[in-house]
Structure formats: structure tokens, C-alpha cells
Short mmCIF file of N, CA and C in Angstrom, two decimals:
data_model
loop_
_atom_site.label_atom_id
_atom_site.label_comp_id
_atom_site.label_asym_id
_atom_site.label_seq_id
_atom_site.Cartn_x
_atom_site.Cartn_y
_atom_site.Cartn_z
N UNK R 20 33.80 137.35 46.83
CA UNK R 20 34.08 135.95 46.81
C UNK R 20 35.36 135.67 46.04
N UNK R 21 35.54 136.42 44.92
CA UNK R 21 36.75 136.24 44.16
C UNK R 21 37.95 136.64 45.00
N UNK R 22 37.78 137.69 45.79
CA UNK R 22 38.90 138.16 46.61
C UNK R 22 39.28 137.08 47.62
N UNK R 23 38.35 136.41 48.25
CA UNK R 23 38.62 135.35 49.21
C UNK R 23 39.32 134.20 48.53
N UNK R 24 38.94 133.87 47.31
CA UNK R 24 39.57 132.78 46.56
C UNK R 24 41.02 133.13 46.28
N UNK R 25 41.29 134.39 45.87
CA UNK R 25 42.68 134.78 45.58
C UNK R 25 43.54 134.72 46.85
N UNK R 26 43.00 135.19 47.95
CA UNK R 26 43.75 135.17 49.21
C UNK R 26 44.01 133.73 49.64
N UNK R 27 42.98 132.88 49.52
CA UNK R 27 43.15 131.48 49.88
C UNK R 27 44.18 130.81 48.97
N UNK R 28 44.15 131.13 47.70
CA UNK R 28 45.11 130.55 46.75
C UNK R 28 46.51 131.03 47.07
N UNK R 29 46.64 132.31 47.38
CA UNK R 29 47.97 132.86 47.72
C UNK R 29 48.48 132.23 49.00
N UNK R 30 47.64 132.05 49.98
CA UNK R 30 48.05 131.43 51.24
C UNK R 30 48.46 129.98 51.00
N UNK R 31 47.78 129.28 50.13
CA UNK R 31 48.13 127.89 49.81
C UNK R 31 49.50 127.82 49.17
N UNK R 32 49.78 128.74 48.25
CA UNK R 32 51.09 128.76 47.59
C UNK R 32 52.19 128.99 48.62
N UNK R 33 51.97 129.93 49.53
CA UNK R 33 52.96 130.20 50.58
C UNK R 33 53.16 128.97 51.45
N UNK R 34 52.08 128.33 51.85
CA UNK R 34 52.19 127.13 52.68
C UNK R 34 52.86 125.98 51.95
N UNK R 35 52.51 125.82 50.67
CA UNK R 35 53.12 124.74 49.89
C UNK R 35 54.61 125.00 49.71
N UNK R 36 54.97 126.20 49.37
CA UNK R 36 56.38 126.54 49.17
C UNK R 36 57.12 126.59 50.50
N UNK R 37 56.47 127.10 51.52
CA UNK R 37 57.13 127.24 52.82
C UNK R 37 57.14 125.96 53.63
N UNK R 38 56.24 125.04 53.33
CA UNK R 38 56.15 123.79 54.08
C UNK R 38 57.46 123.01 54.08
N UNK R 39 58.05 122.75 52.90
CA UNK R 39 59.31 122.00 52.89
C UNK R 39 60.44 122.76 53.60
N UNK R 40 60.46 124.07 53.47
CA UNK R 40 61.49 124.86 54.15
C UNK R 40 61.30 124.74 55.65
N UNK R 41 60.06 124.86 56.11
CA UNK R 41 59.80 124.73 57.54
C UNK R 41 60.13 123.32 58.02
N UNK R 42 59.77 122.31 57.23
CA UNK R 42 60.06 120.93 57.61
C UNK R 42 61.57 120.70 57.65
N UNK R 43 62.30 121.24 56.69
CA UNK R 43 63.76 121.10 56.67
C UNK R 43 64.39 121.80 57.87
N UNK R 44 63.86 122.96 58.19
CA UNK R 44 64.37 123.69 59.36
C UNK R 44 64.12 122.90 60.62
N UNK R 45 62.94 122.34 60.76
CA UNK R 45 62.61 121.54 61.93
C UNK R 45 63.49 120.29 61.98
N UNK R 46 63.70 119.64 60.82
CA UNK R 46 64.56 118.46 60.78
C UNK R 46 65.99 118.81 61.16
N UNK R 47 66.47 119.96 60.68
CA UNK R 47 67.82 120.39 61.03
C UNK R 47 67.94 120.62 62.53
N UNK R 48 66.94 121.21 63.12
CA UNK R 48 66.97 121.45 64.56
C UNK R 48 66.97 120.12 65.31
N UNK R 49 66.16 119.13 64.85
CA UNK R 49 66.16 117.82 65.50
C UNK R 49 67.50 117.14 65.34
N UNK R 50 68.11 117.21 64.16
CA UNK R 50 69.41 116.60 63.93
C UNK R 50 70.46 117.25 64.82
N UNK R 51 70.42 118.55 64.95
CA UNK R 51 71.38 119.25 65.80
C UNK R 51 71.24 118.80 67.24
N UNK R 52 70.02 118.63 67.70
CA UNK R 52 69.82 118.14 69.07
C UNK R 52 70.34 116.72 69.22
N UNK R 53 70.09 115.88 68.22
CA UNK R 53 70.54 114.50 68.27
C UNK R 53 72.06 114.43 68.29
N UNK R 54 72.73 115.18 67.45
CA UNK R 54 74.19 115.18 67.41
C UNK R 54 74.75 115.67 68.74
N UNK R 55 74.19 116.73 69.27
CA UNK R 55 74.66 117.26 70.54
C UNK R 55 74.47 116.23 71.64
N UNK R 56 73.33 115.57 71.66
CA UNK R 56 73.07 114.56 72.67
C UNK R 56 74.05 113.41 72.53
N UNK R 57 74.30 112.94 71.31
CA UNK R 57 75.23 111.84 71.11
C UNK R 57 76.63 112.22 71.53
N UNK R 58 77.05 113.43 71.22
CA UNK R 58 78.40 113.85 71.61
C UNK R 58 78.52 113.96 73.12
N UNK R 59 77.47 114.36 73.78
CA UNK R 59 77.52 114.51 75.23
C UNK R 59 77.50 113.15 75.92
N UNK R 60 76.97 112.13 75.27
CA UNK R 60 76.88 110.81 75.89
C UNK R 60 78.25 110.16 76.05
N UNK R 61 79.21 110.48 75.19
CA UNK R 61 80.55 109.91 75.26
C UNK R 61 81.52 111.03 75.60
N UNK R 62 81.97 111.08 76.87
CA UNK R 62 82.90 112.15 77.24
C UNK R 62 84.26 111.94 76.57
N UNK R 63 84.96 113.01 76.32
CA UNK R 63 86.27 112.95 75.69
C UNK R 63 87.25 112.24 76.61
N UNK R 64 88.27 111.64 76.02
CA UNK R 64 89.30 110.94 76.79
C UNK R 64 90.67 111.38 76.30
N UNK R 65 90.93 112.67 76.44
CA UNK R 65 92.20 113.21 75.97
C UNK R 65 93.29 113.08 77.02
N UNK R 66 92.94 112.86 78.28
CA UNK R 66 93.93 112.71 79.34
C UNK R 66 93.85 111.29 79.91
N UNK R 67 94.88 110.91 80.65
CA UNK R 67 94.89 109.59 81.28
C UNK R 67 93.71 109.44 82.23
N UNK R 68 93.40 110.50 82.95
CA UNK R 68 92.29 110.45 83.90
C UNK R 68 90.97 110.22 83.19
N UNK R 69 90.76 110.88 82.07
CA UNK R 69 89.53 110.71 81.30
C UNK R 69 89.47 109.32 80.66
N UNK R 70 90.62 108.82 80.20
CA UNK R 70 90.67 107.48 79.61
C UNK R 70 90.34 106.42 80.66
N UNK R 71 90.86 106.60 81.86
CA UNK R 71 90.58 105.67 82.96
C UNK R 71 89.09 105.65 83.27
N UNK R 72 88.50 106.82 83.36
CA UNK R 72 87.06 106.92 83.66
C UNK R 72 86.23 106.24 82.57
N UNK R 73 86.59 106.46 81.30
CA UNK R 73 85.85 105.84 80.19
C UNK R 73 85.99 104.32 80.23
N UNK R 74 87.19 103.83 80.52
CA UNK R 74 87.42 102.39 80.58
C UNK R 74 86.62 101.76 81.71
N UNK R 75 86.61 102.39 82.87
CA UNK R 75 85.88 101.84 84.02
C UNK R 75 84.37 101.91 83.83
N UNK R 76 83.91 102.88 83.06
CA UNK R 76 82.48 102.94 82.77
C UNK R 76 82.09 101.77 81.86
N UNK R 77 82.98 101.43 80.93
CA UNK R 77 82.72 100.32 80.00
C UNK R 77 82.85 98.96 80.70
N UNK R 78 83.89 98.82 81.53
CA UNK R 78 84.17 97.56 82.21
C UNK R 78 84.50 97.87 83.66
N UNK R 79 83.53 97.84 84.56
CA UNK R 79 83.78 98.19 85.96
C UNK R 79 84.81 97.27 86.61
N UNK R 80 85.66 97.87 87.41
CA UNK R 80 86.70 97.11 88.10
C UNK R 80 87.78 98.04 88.60
N UNK R 81 89.04 97.59 88.47
CA UNK R 81 90.20 98.32 88.94
C UNK R 81 91.20 98.42 87.79
N UNK R 82 91.67 99.62 87.49
CA UNK R 82 92.67 99.80 86.44
C UNK R 82 93.98 99.18 86.92
N UNK R 83 94.54 98.30 86.10
CA UNK R 83 95.83 97.68 86.39
C UNK R 83 96.95 98.44 85.69
N UNK R 84 96.67 98.88 84.47
CA UNK R 84 97.65 99.68 83.74
C UNK R 84 96.94 100.53 82.70
N UNK R 85 97.61 101.61 82.34
CA UNK R 85 97.09 102.55 81.35
C UNK R 85 98.30 103.17 80.66
N UNK R 86 98.26 103.23 79.34
CA UNK R 86 99.41 103.72 78.60
C UNK R 86 98.94 104.45 77.35
N UNK R 87 99.50 105.62 77.11
CA UNK R 87 99.19 106.39 75.90
C UNK R 87 99.95 105.74 74.74
N UNK R 88 99.22 105.47 73.65
CA UNK R 88 99.81 104.82 72.48
C UNK R 88 99.35 105.56 71.23
N UNK R 89 100.09 106.59 70.87
CA UNK R 89 99.71 107.40 69.71
C UNK R 89 98.48 108.23 70.01
N UNK R 90 97.39 107.92 69.34
CA UNK R 90 96.15 108.68 69.53
C UNK R 90 95.14 107.95 70.41
N UNK R 91 95.53 106.81 70.97
CA UNK R 91 94.62 106.04 71.82
C UNK R 91 95.30 105.70 73.15
N UNK R 92 94.50 105.28 74.09
CA UNK R 92 94.97 104.82 75.40
C UNK R 92 94.73 103.33 75.49
N UNK R 93 95.75 102.59 75.89
CA UNK R 93 95.62 101.15 76.15
C UNK R 93 95.37 101.00 77.65
N UNK R 94 94.28 100.36 78.02
CA UNK R 94 93.90 100.26 79.44
C UNK R 94 93.58 98.79 79.76
N UNK R 95 94.21 98.27 80.81
CA UNK R 95 93.90 96.94 81.33
C UNK R 95 93.11 97.11 82.62
N UNK R 96 91.97 96.44 82.68
CA UNK R 96 91.09 96.54 83.86
C UNK R 96 90.86 95.14 84.40
N UNK R 97 90.98 95.00 85.71
CA UNK R 97 90.69 93.74 86.40
C UNK R 97 89.32 93.90 87.06
N UNK R 98 88.47 92.89 86.91
CA UNK R 98 87.14 92.95 87.52
C UNK R 98 87.27 92.97 89.04
N UNK R 99 86.23 93.44 89.69
CA UNK R 99 86.27 93.60 91.16
C UNK R 99 86.42 92.27 91.90
N UNK R 100 86.04 91.16 91.27
CA UNK R 100 86.22 89.86 91.92
C UNK R 100 87.57 89.22 91.57
N UNK R 101 88.33 89.87 90.69
CA UNK R 101 89.65 89.37 90.31
C UNK R 101 89.65 88.28 89.27
N UNK R 102 88.49 87.84 88.84
CA UNK R 102 88.39 86.74 87.88
C UNK R 102 88.31 87.20 86.43
N UNK R 103 88.06 88.47 86.23
CA UNK R 103 87.92 89.00 84.88
C UNK R 103 89.02 89.99 84.55
N UNK R 104 89.35 90.07 83.29
CA UNK R 104 90.38 90.99 82.81
C UNK R 104 89.97 91.46 81.41
N UNK R 105 89.99 92.77 81.22
CA UNK R 105 89.65 93.33 79.91
C UNK R 105 90.79 94.20 79.42
N UNK R 106 91.14 94.02 78.16
CA UNK R 106 92.11 94.89 77.49
C UNK R 106 91.29 95.83 76.62
N UNK R 107 91.38 97.12 76.93
CA UNK R 107 90.56 98.11 76.26
C UNK R 107 91.41 99.14 75.54
N UNK R 108 90.83 99.71 74.51
CA UNK R 108 91.46 100.81 73.79
C UNK R 108 90.48 101.98 73.86
N UNK R 109 90.95 103.11 74.36
CA UNK R 109 90.09 104.28 74.51
C UNK R 109 90.60 105.38 73.58
N UNK R 110 89.75 105.80 72.65
CA UNK R 110 90.10 106.86 71.70
C UNK R 110 89.95 108.22 72.37
N UNK R 111 90.55 109.23 71.77
CA UNK R 111 90.49 110.59 72.32
C UNK R 111 89.06 111.10 72.41
N UNK R 112 88.16 110.59 71.57
CA UNK R 112 86.76 111.04 71.62
C UNK R 112 85.96 110.28 72.68
N UNK R 113 86.62 109.38 73.45
CA UNK R 113 85.95 108.65 74.51
C UNK R 113 85.39 107.31 74.11
N UNK R 114 85.50 106.94 72.84
CA UNK R 114 85.01 105.66 72.37
C UNK R 114 85.90 104.54 72.92
N UNK R 115 85.26 103.52 73.49
CA UNK R 115 85.99 102.39 74.06
C UNK R 115 85.81 101.17 73.16
N UNK R 116 86.94 100.55 72.81
CA UNK R 116 86.92 99.32 72.03
C UNK R 116 87.51 98.21 72.90
N UNK R 117 86.78 97.13 73.01
CA UNK R 117 87.25 96.00 73.80
C UNK R 117 88.10 95.11 72.90
N UNK R 118 89.39 94.99 73.22
CA UNK R 118 90.29 94.18 72.42
C UNK R 118 90.29 92.72 72.86
N UNK R 119 90.13 92.51 74.16
CA UNK R 119 90.15 91.15 74.69
C UNK R 119 89.47 91.15 76.05
N UNK R 120 88.80 90.04 76.36
CA UNK R 120 88.17 89.89 77.67
C UNK R 120 88.34 88.44 78.12
N UNK R 121 88.88 88.27 79.33
CA UNK R 121 89.02 86.95 79.93
C UNK R 121 88.13 86.90 81.16
N UNK R 122 87.51 85.75 81.40
CA UNK R 122 86.65 85.60 82.57
C UNK R 122 87.14 84.49 83.49
N UNK R 123 88.28 83.90 83.16
CA UNK R 123 88.77 82.79 83.98
C UNK R 123 90.16 83.07 84.57
N UNK R 124 90.37 84.33 84.99
CA UNK R 124 91.63 84.72 85.63
C UNK R 124 91.74 84.08 87.01
N UNK R 125 92.97 83.88 87.47
CA UNK R 125 93.21 83.40 88.82
C UNK R 125 93.11 84.60 89.75
N UNK R 126 92.07 84.65 90.55
CA UNK R 126 91.80 85.81 91.41
C UNK R 126 92.93 86.07 92.40
N UNK R 127 93.66 85.03 92.81
CA UNK R 127 94.74 85.24 93.78
C UNK R 127 95.90 86.04 93.18
N UNK R 128 96.04 86.01 91.86
CA UNK R 128 97.09 86.80 91.21
C UNK R 128 96.83 88.30 91.34
N UNK R 129 95.60 88.68 91.55
CA UNK R 129 95.23 90.09 91.59
C UNK R 129 94.82 90.56 92.99
N UNK R 130 95.00 89.70 94.00
CA UNK R 130 94.50 90.04 95.34
C UNK R 130 95.16 91.30 95.89
N UNK R 131 96.46 91.49 95.66
CA UNK R 131 97.14 92.68 96.18
C UNK R 131 96.66 93.95 95.48
N UNK R 132 96.45 93.87 94.19
CA UNK R 132 95.93 95.02 93.45
C UNK R 132 94.54 95.38 93.95
N UNK R 133 93.70 94.39 94.11
CA UNK R 133 92.32 94.65 94.56
C UNK R 133 92.27 95.15 96.00
N UNK R 134 93.26 94.78 96.81
CA UNK R 134 93.29 95.21 98.21
C UNK R 134 94.01 96.55 98.41
N UNK R 135 94.65 97.07 97.36
CA UNK R 135 95.39 98.33 97.49
C UNK R 135 94.45 99.45 97.92
N UNK R 136 94.92 100.26 98.85
CA UNK R 136 94.12 101.39 99.32
C UNK R 136 94.15 102.55 98.33
N UNK R 137 95.19 102.60 97.51
CA UNK R 137 95.35 103.67 96.53
C UNK R 137 95.07 103.10 95.15
N UNK R 138 94.15 103.70 94.44
CA UNK R 138 93.80 103.27 93.08
C UNK R 138 94.75 103.92 92.07
N UNK R 139 94.67 103.47 90.84
CA UNK R 139 95.47 104.07 89.77
C UNK R 139 95.15 105.55 89.64
N UNK R 140 93.87 105.90 89.78
CA UNK R 140 93.46 107.30 89.65
C UNK R 140 94.06 108.15 90.76
N UNK R 141 94.09 107.63 91.98
CA UNK R 141 94.68 108.35 93.10
C UNK R 141 96.19 108.45 92.94
N UNK R 142 96.82 107.41 92.41
CA UNK R 142 98.26 107.43 92.18
C UNK R 142 98.62 108.49 91.15
N UNK R 143 97.78 108.64 90.11
CA UNK R 143 98.03 109.68 89.11
C UNK R 143 97.96 111.07 89.75
N UNK R 144 96.98 111.28 90.61
CA UNK R 144 96.85 112.58 91.29
C UNK R 144 98.06 112.86 92.16
N UNK R 145 98.54 111.85 92.88
CA UNK R 145 99.71 112.03 93.75
C UNK R 145 100.95 112.35 92.93
N UNK R 146 101.13 111.66 91.82
CA UNK R 146 102.29 111.92 90.96
C UNK R 146 102.24 113.32 90.37
N UNK R 147 101.05 113.75 89.96
CA UNK R 147 100.90 115.10 89.40
C UNK R 147 101.12 116.18 90.45
N UNK R 148 100.78 115.87 91.70
CA UNK R 148 101.03 116.84 92.77
C UNK R 148 102.53 117.00 93.00
N UNK R 149 103.27 115.91 92.84
CA UNK R 149 104.73 115.96 93.03
C UNK R 149 105.44 116.53 91.80
N UNK R 150 104.90 116.24 90.61
CA UNK R 150 105.52 116.67 89.35
C UNK R 150 104.42 117.10 88.38
N UNK R 151 104.08 118.39 88.35
CA UNK R 151 103.01 118.84 87.45
C UNK R 151 103.33 118.51 85.99
N UNK R 152 102.30 118.16 85.27
CA UNK R 152 102.43 117.82 83.86
C UNK R 152 101.23 117.02 83.41
N UNK R 153 101.48 116.03 82.56
CA UNK R 153 100.41 115.18 82.06
C UNK R 153 100.84 113.72 82.23
N UNK R 154 99.95 112.91 82.77
CA UNK R 154 100.24 111.48 82.94
C UNK R 154 100.19 110.80 81.58
N UNK R 155 101.23 109.99 81.31
CA UNK R 155 101.29 109.24 80.06
C UNK R 155 101.14 107.75 80.29
N UNK R 156 101.44 107.30 81.51
CA UNK R 156 101.21 105.89 81.82
C UNK R 156 101.15 105.70 83.32
N UNK R 157 100.46 104.65 83.71
CA UNK R 157 100.41 104.22 85.10
C UNK R 157 100.31 102.70 85.08
N UNK R 158 101.06 102.04 85.97
CA UNK R 158 100.98 100.59 86.01
C UNK R 158 101.22 100.09 87.43
N UNK R 159 100.53 99.01 87.76
CA UNK R 159 100.68 98.34 89.05
C UNK R 159 101.94 97.49 88.98
N UNK R 160 102.82 97.69 89.92
CA UNK R 160 104.08 96.95 89.96
C UNK R 160 104.11 96.09 91.21
N UNK R 161 104.40 94.83 91.01
CA UNK R 161 104.57 93.94 92.16
C UNK R 161 105.91 93.25 92.03
N UNK R 162 106.73 93.47 93.03
CA UNK R 162 108.06 92.90 93.07
C UNK R 162 107.93 91.40 93.33
N UNK R 163 108.37 90.59 92.38
CA UNK R 163 108.23 89.14 92.51
C UNK R 163 109.08 88.56 93.63
N UNK R 164 110.02 89.33 94.14
CA UNK R 164 110.88 88.85 95.23
C UNK R 164 110.28 89.16 96.60
N UNK R 165 109.01 89.44 96.66
CA UNK R 165 108.36 89.70 97.94
C UNK R 165 108.44 91.14 98.38
N UNK R 166 108.89 92.03 97.52
CA UNK R 166 108.99 93.44 97.87
C UNK R 166 107.64 94.12 97.87
N UNK R 167 107.66 95.38 98.19
CA UNK R 167 106.42 96.15 98.27
C UNK R 167 105.81 96.38 96.89
N UNK R 168 104.52 96.50 96.88
CA UNK R 168 103.79 96.84 95.67
C UNK R 168 103.71 98.35 95.57
N UNK R 169 103.66 98.86 94.35
CA UNK R 169 103.56 100.30 94.16
C UNK R 169 103.00 100.58 92.76
N UNK R 170 102.61 101.83 92.57
CA UNK R 170 102.18 102.30 91.26
C UNK R 170 103.36 103.02 90.62
N UNK R 171 103.62 102.72 89.36
CA UNK R 171 104.65 103.41 88.59
C UNK R 171 103.90 104.37 87.66
N UNK R 172 104.15 105.66 87.84
CA UNK R 172 103.42 106.67 87.06
C UNK R 172 104.42 107.50 86.27
N UNK R 173 104.21 107.62 84.97
CA UNK R 173 105.06 108.44 84.09
C UNK R 173 104.34 109.76 83.83
N UNK R 174 105.03 110.85 84.16
CA UNK R 174 104.47 112.19 83.96
C UNK R 174 105.40 112.96 83.03
N UNK R 175 104.84 113.59 82.03
CA UNK R 175 105.62 114.46 81.14
C UNK R 175 105.26 115.90 81.44
N UNK R 176 106.31 116.66 81.77
CA UNK R 176 106.10 118.06 82.12
C UNK R 176 106.16 118.93 80.88
N UNK R 177 105.76 120.18 81.02
CA UNK R 177 105.71 121.10 79.88
C UNK R 177 107.11 121.43 79.36
N UNK R 178 108.15 121.21 80.18
CA UNK R 178 109.52 121.50 79.72
C UNK R 178 110.15 120.32 78.99
N UNK R 179 109.37 119.25 78.73
CA UNK R 179 109.87 118.12 77.96
C UNK R 179 110.47 117.00 78.78
N UNK R 180 110.56 117.16 80.09
CA UNK R 180 111.11 116.11 80.93
C UNK R 180 110.04 115.07 81.25
N UNK R 181 110.51 113.84 81.39
CA UNK R 181 109.64 112.75 81.79
C UNK R 181 110.01 112.34 83.20
N UNK R 182 109.02 112.32 84.07
CA UNK R 182 109.23 111.93 85.47
C UNK R 182 108.59 110.57 85.68
N UNK R 183 109.34 109.67 86.28
CA UNK R 183 108.81 108.36 86.68
C UNK R 183 108.69 108.37 88.19
N UNK R 184 107.49 108.26 88.66
CA UNK R 184 107.24 108.31 90.10
C UNK R 184 106.73 106.96 90.59
N UNK R 185 107.22 106.52 91.74
CA UNK R 185 106.69 105.35 92.42
C UNK R 185 105.77 105.86 93.51
N UNK R 186 104.53 105.40 93.48
CA UNK R 186 103.53 105.85 94.44
C UNK R 186 103.16 104.66 95.32
N UNK R 187 103.30 104.83 96.63
CA UNK R 187 103.00 103.78 97.58
C UNK R 187 101.53 103.37 97.48
N UNK R 188 101.29 102.06 97.44
CA UNK R 188 99.93 101.54 97.25
C UNK R 188 99.04 101.70 98.48
N UNK R 189 99.64 101.96 99.64
CA UNK R 189 98.85 102.09 100.86
C UNK R 189 98.64 103.54 101.29
N UNK R 190 99.66 104.39 101.04
CA UNK R 190 99.59 105.76 101.54
C UNK R 190 99.40 106.81 100.45
N UNK R 191 99.74 106.48 99.21
CA UNK R 191 99.67 107.47 98.14
C UNK R 191 100.89 108.38 98.09
N UNK R 192 101.85 108.12 98.95
CA UNK R 192 103.06 108.94 99.01
C UNK R 192 103.98 108.61 97.84
N UNK R 193 104.52 109.66 97.21
CA UNK R 193 105.49 109.46 96.15
C UNK R 193 106.81 109.12 96.82
N UNK R 194 107.22 107.85 96.72
CA UNK R 194 108.38 107.38 97.46
C UNK R 194 109.67 107.46 96.66
N UNK R 195 109.58 107.48 95.36
CA UNK R 195 110.77 107.59 94.53
C UNK R 195 110.36 108.23 93.23
N UNK R 196 111.24 109.05 92.69
CA UNK R 196 110.96 109.61 91.38
C UNK R 196 112.28 109.87 90.67
N UNK R 197 112.22 109.84 89.38
CA UNK R 197 113.39 110.11 88.56
C UNK R 197 112.98 110.86 87.32
N UNK R 198 113.93 111.53 86.70
CA UNK R 198 113.65 112.33 85.52
C UNK R 198 114.52 111.87 84.38
N UNK R 199 113.93 111.77 83.22
CA UNK R 199 114.67 111.53 81.99
C UNK R 199 114.51 112.76 81.13
N UNK R 200 115.61 113.49 80.89
CA UNK R 200 115.51 114.69 80.05
C UNK R 200 115.72 114.31 78.59
N UNK R 201 115.46 115.23 77.70
CA UNK R 201 115.58 114.96 76.27
C UNK R 201 117.01 114.66 75.84
N UNK R 202 118.01 115.15 76.60
CA UNK R 202 119.39 114.93 76.20
C UNK R 202 119.93 113.59 76.69
N UNK R 203 119.08 112.75 77.30
CA UNK R 203 119.50 111.43 77.73
C UNK R 203 120.14 111.42 79.11
N UNK R 204 120.25 112.56 79.77
CA UNK R 204 120.83 112.64 81.10
C UNK R 204 119.78 112.22 82.11
N UNK R 205 120.07 111.17 82.87
CA UNK R 205 119.13 110.67 83.87
C UNK R 205 119.52 111.17 85.24
N UNK R 206 118.53 111.64 85.97
CA UNK R 206 118.76 112.01 87.36
C UNK R 206 117.72 111.33 88.19
N UNK R 207 118.09 110.97 89.39
CA UNK R 207 117.15 110.31 90.28
C UNK R 207 117.20 111.02 91.63
N UNK R 208 116.04 111.18 92.21
CA UNK R 208 115.98 111.73 93.56
C UNK R 208 114.93 111.00 94.34
N UNK R 209 115.08 110.96 95.62
CA UNK R 209 114.08 110.37 96.49
C UNK R 209 113.31 111.51 97.15
N UNK R 210 112.00 111.44 97.07
CA UNK R 210 111.19 112.43 97.77
C UNK R 210 110.49 111.72 98.90
N UNK R 211 110.87 112.06 100.08
CA UNK R 211 110.29 111.39 101.26
C UNK R 211 109.49 112.34 102.07
#
């Protein structure tokens, strides 16, 4: 009987001492799962394409412009009905901050953008196909003199050159592009 008491007492000491360690280990495992889940819920937005996707997930619509600004992306999104406009800031970790939201836009001002067959995302892909690199900005351009609408996409290549490409809003064709090199020498070429 004494032997059973000693074994029971020894087992109790192990359980008492090991209980907090086991509980801490279990808590650490739960915290690790929670952190991993939280990180997976917000995809990174290190590229223009990722920033666009994060902005559209936050505010569904059509990207009107996107521009890299230091460590964040500035993204303007027009709602699908043309009456809403959101100015968003997308951090590299995918966090979206809404800077401004309007709900009383004149929908006719955005009718051409909303009717464009080529989206900002497709324009970025077309520009990258013509000039490999990384997109730094994309914006919807409408010539106020009745000219054609197009996407203006800025691509920076690995050699330090910046390419400005005009992408046709209906076909996705890169209709004009130019390069600005680091030495200030500008060259322009038409790719048809």
C-alpha cells in the first residue's frame, strides 16, 4: 500500500509539474496556427498585380489607377455602377486602408472606363509582355479632345529603364511605348 501511495504521489508531482509545460506547449501550437491562419488571410501585395487584387477584394469595381508610392500602393477604384469611387492604400503585406469613399459620383463620367474591354490588370499583362519588368503604375487616360481612351502603364525593367506603354482599351495592343533611361535620354518607338 505504501508503494502505491509513493507511485501515486510521484505521478501527481510529474503531472503537476508537467501540466503547465504541456499547457504552454499546446497554447504555443494554437498561437502558431492562429498566426499562420491570419497571415494567410491577407495575401501580400508586393507587386502592382497583387495590390490591384487586394484593392478589388476590399472594394469591388474597376481599377482606374494604381501607383507605387514608397512602401504602399495608391489605388483608385470605381464601383461597377459608376456611382462610387474609393481611394485606397495597399501596404506590401496586403493590408488595405480606405482613405476616401464617395457614393455620389456622376456615372456618365466613368462610362468609357466601365465599358472598356481591357481592364487595368489586362493592360499590365500586355505591357509586361512588350517590356518585361515590374509595373509601377497604371492609369486610365481619356483624351478630353475626343481622342481614343487607353491605359498608360509604367514598367521598370531590371536594367533601370522605365517604359511607358499605351495599351489600347479595346484590343489590349501596346500601341505606343517610350523609354526613359537613367541618364535622361528619352527614346520613343511605336510598336504596332
